[in-house]
Amino acid sequence: MPQVFDVLSVTQTPLHYEIDDKPASCQIAEFSINGSPLSSLLGIARGLGSSECNFDIEELSAQQPSSNQLGTGRVVLYRCHCGSDYCGVVSCGIVDRGDSIEWQNISFEDDSGIHVSGHSAVWPNLLPIEKLVFNKEAYLSEIRAARQA
């Protein structure tokens, strides 16, 4: 039986927020899995605290260790607009399996560790994802295209 892969796409989605009680908005990148936003699959709402996405191809393909400021070696998928991982991040382990790339234990992480479902004060409805498996060639092509956008 052939391997069934998850499909990664990177889309742009609007983010609405307020600055000094005035409405503002911008476009942010969103990882989509099989057509659904990763944030929705995780049960979280994106905001300024999770508005930045990591498109470091070497980290996302497990070719170099993550530069996660929390020192866990997990790859940051979403981080705060300020660029600090100490605000808390959505992260995962990434493994290169030859013809596939795996995202493992996708969840919110902060200096108290990796959060499990319902145990995050930031996102009480968090639904961590155990594993996603992508066709390596298609995955890398999508990440490269997102970096150039």
Short mmCIF file of C-alpha atoms in Angstrom, two decimals:
data_model
loop_
_atom_site.label_atom_id
_atom_site.label_comp_id
_atom_site.label_asym_id
_atom_site.label_seq_id
_atom_site.Cartn_x
_atom_site.Cartn_y
_atom_site.Cartn_z
CA MET A 1 0.00 0.00 0.00
CA PRO A 2 1.49 3.39 -1.00
CA GLN A 3 2.28 5.98 1.68
CA VAL A 4 -0.45 8.61 2.10
CA PHE A 5 1.11 12.00 2.68
CA ASP A 6 -0.29 15.14 4.26
CA VAL A 7 -0.23 18.12 1.89
CA LEU A 8 1.42 21.35 3.03
CA SER A 9 0.55 24.68 1.46
CA VAL A 10 1.42 28.18 2.56
CA THR A 11 -1.25 30.81 2.14
CA GLN A 12 -1.71 34.44 3.15
CA THR A 13 -4.47 35.33 5.58
CA PRO A 14 -5.53 38.66 7.04
CA LEU A 15 -4.73 39.48 10.66
CA HIS A 16 -6.84 42.19 12.28
CA TYR A 17 -5.67 43.88 15.48
CA GLU A 18 -5.68 47.24 17.27
CA ILE A 19 -2.87 49.70 17.95
CA ASP A 20 -3.68 52.58 20.31
CA ASP A 21 -7.38 51.65 20.07
CA LYS A 22 -7.29 52.01 16.29
CA PRO A 23 -8.00 49.10 13.94
CA ALA A 24 -5.10 47.79 11.88
CA SER A 25 -4.52 44.78 9.69
CA CYS A 26 -1.84 42.96 7.76
CA GLN A 27 -1.36 39.75 5.81
CA ILE A 28 0.39 36.86 7.54
CA ALA A 29 1.60 33.52 6.25
CA GLU A 30 -0.39 30.47 7.29
CA PHE A 31 0.68 26.85 7.08
CA SER A 32 -2.25 24.85 5.73
CA ILE A 33 -2.46 21.09 6.07
CA ASN A 34 -4.68 19.26 3.60
CA GLY A 35 -6.45 22.57 2.93
CA SER A 36 -7.07 23.51 6.60
CA PRO A 37 -5.09 26.18 8.47
CA LEU A 38 -2.67 24.64 10.96
CA SER A 39 -3.89 27.11 13.58
CA SER A 40 -7.46 25.78 13.20
CA LEU A 41 -6.26 22.18 13.48
CA LEU A 42 -4.46 23.16 16.70
CA GLY A 43 -7.55 24.97 18.04
CA ILE A 44 -5.76 28.32 18.35
CA ALA A 45 -6.47 31.82 17.11
CA ARG A 46 -3.62 33.63 15.40
CA GLY A 47 -2.74 37.05 16.75
CA LEU A 48 0.32 39.24 17.08
CA GLY A 49 1.71 36.69 19.55
CA SER A 50 1.81 34.08 16.79
CA SER A 51 1.98 36.16 13.63
CA GLU A 52 5.47 35.26 12.41
CA CYS A 53 6.22 32.03 10.51
CA ASN A 54 9.59 30.34 10.14
CA PHE A 55 10.69 29.62 6.57
CA ASP A 56 14.27 28.55 7.32
CA ILE A 57 14.62 25.75 4.77
CA GLU A 58 17.51 24.08 6.61
CA GLU A 59 15.53 23.90 9.87
CA LEU A 60 12.26 22.92 8.18
CA SER A 61 14.02 20.08 6.34
CA ALA A 62 15.98 18.88 9.43
CA GLN A 63 19.31 19.71 7.76
CA GLN A 64 20.48 21.85 10.68
CA PRO A 65 19.47 22.18 14.33
CA SER A 66 16.75 24.64 15.24
CA SER A 67 17.67 28.08 16.51
CA ASN A 68 14.82 27.92 19.04
CA GLN A 69 15.71 30.44 21.77
CA LEU A 70 14.18 28.12 24.39
CA GLY A 71 17.00 25.65 23.67
CA THR A 72 14.75 22.64 23.03
CA GLY A 73 15.89 21.96 19.47
CA ARG A 74 12.29 22.13 18.24
CA VAL A 75 11.55 24.11 15.08
CA VAL A 76 9.42 27.20 15.61
CA LEU A 77 6.45 27.36 13.24
CA TYR A 78 4.72 30.45 14.74
CA ARG A 79 6.34 33.08 16.93
CA CYS A 80 5.52 36.53 18.28
CA HIS A 81 5.83 39.56 16.03
CA CYS A 82 8.61 40.80 18.35
CA GLY A 83 10.82 37.86 17.32
CA SER A 84 11.31 36.50 20.84
CA ASP A 85 10.61 32.84 21.50
CA TYR A 86 10.25 33.63 25.20
CA CYS A 87 6.75 34.96 24.46
CA GLY A 88 5.85 31.34 23.63
CA VAL A 89 5.86 29.61 20.25
CA VAL A 90 4.13 26.90 18.29
CA SER A 91 6.88 24.39 17.56
CA CYS A 92 7.55 20.80 16.57
CA GLY A 93 10.27 18.26 16.06
CA ILE A 94 11.19 17.71 12.40
CA VAL A 95 12.65 14.49 11.05
CA ASP A 96 13.91 13.76 7.52
CA ARG A 97 12.91 10.19 6.61
CA GLY A 98 14.51 10.19 3.16
CA ASP A 99 11.46 10.51 0.92
CA SER A 100 9.34 12.23 3.57
CA ILE A 101 9.51 14.95 6.22
CA GLU A 102 7.75 14.46 9.55
CA TRP A 103 6.49 17.14 11.91
CA GLN A 104 6.25 15.55 15.37
CA ASN A 105 4.47 16.71 18.53
CA ILE A 106 3.20 20.04 17.18
CA SER A 107 2.19 22.19 20.15
CA PHE A 108 2.61 25.43 22.06
CA GLU A 109 5.92 25.73 23.90
CA ASP A 110 7.24 28.27 26.39
CA ASP A 111 9.82 28.32 29.17
CA SER A 112 7.67 25.90 31.20
CA GLY A 113 7.88 23.28 28.43
CA ILE A 114 5.70 21.79 25.72
CA HIS A 115 2.00 22.15 26.49
CA VAL A 116 -0.58 19.41 26.20
CA SER A 117 -4.26 19.77 25.33
CA GLY A 118 -6.11 22.12 27.66
CA HIS A 119 -3.01 22.99 29.69
CA SER A 120 -2.06 26.27 28.05
CA ALA A 121 -3.17 29.50 29.68
CA VAL A 122 -2.51 31.20 26.34
CA TRP A 123 -4.66 28.73 24.34
CA PRO A 124 -6.91 26.68 26.66
CA ASN A 125 -8.44 24.83 23.66
CA LEU A 126 -5.07 23.72 22.32
CA LEU A 127 -5.19 20.43 20.40
CA PRO A 128 -1.59 19.25 19.88
CA ILE A 129 -0.95 17.17 16.77
CA GLU A 130 1.15 14.04 17.20
CA LYS A 131 2.50 13.74 13.66
CA LEU A 132 2.17 14.99 10.10
CA VAL A 133 4.03 13.31 7.23
CA PHE A 134 4.80 15.16 3.98
CA ASN A 135 6.19 14.06 0.64
CA LYS A 136 9.67 15.58 0.85
CA GLU A 137 9.87 16.87 -2.73
CA ALA A 138 6.45 18.58 -2.66
CA TYR A 139 7.09 19.91 0.86
CA LEU A 140 10.43 21.48 -0.02
CA SER A 141 8.97 22.99 -3.18
CA GLU A 142 6.20 24.66 -1.16
CA ILE A 143 8.63 26.01 1.47
CA ARG A 144 10.92 27.42 -1.23
CA ALA A 145 7.97 29.10 -2.95
CA ALA A 146 6.81 30.62 0.37
CA ARG A 147 10.30 32.01 1.03
CA GLN A 148 10.28 33.78 -2.32
CA ALA A 149 6.80 35.26 -1.90
#
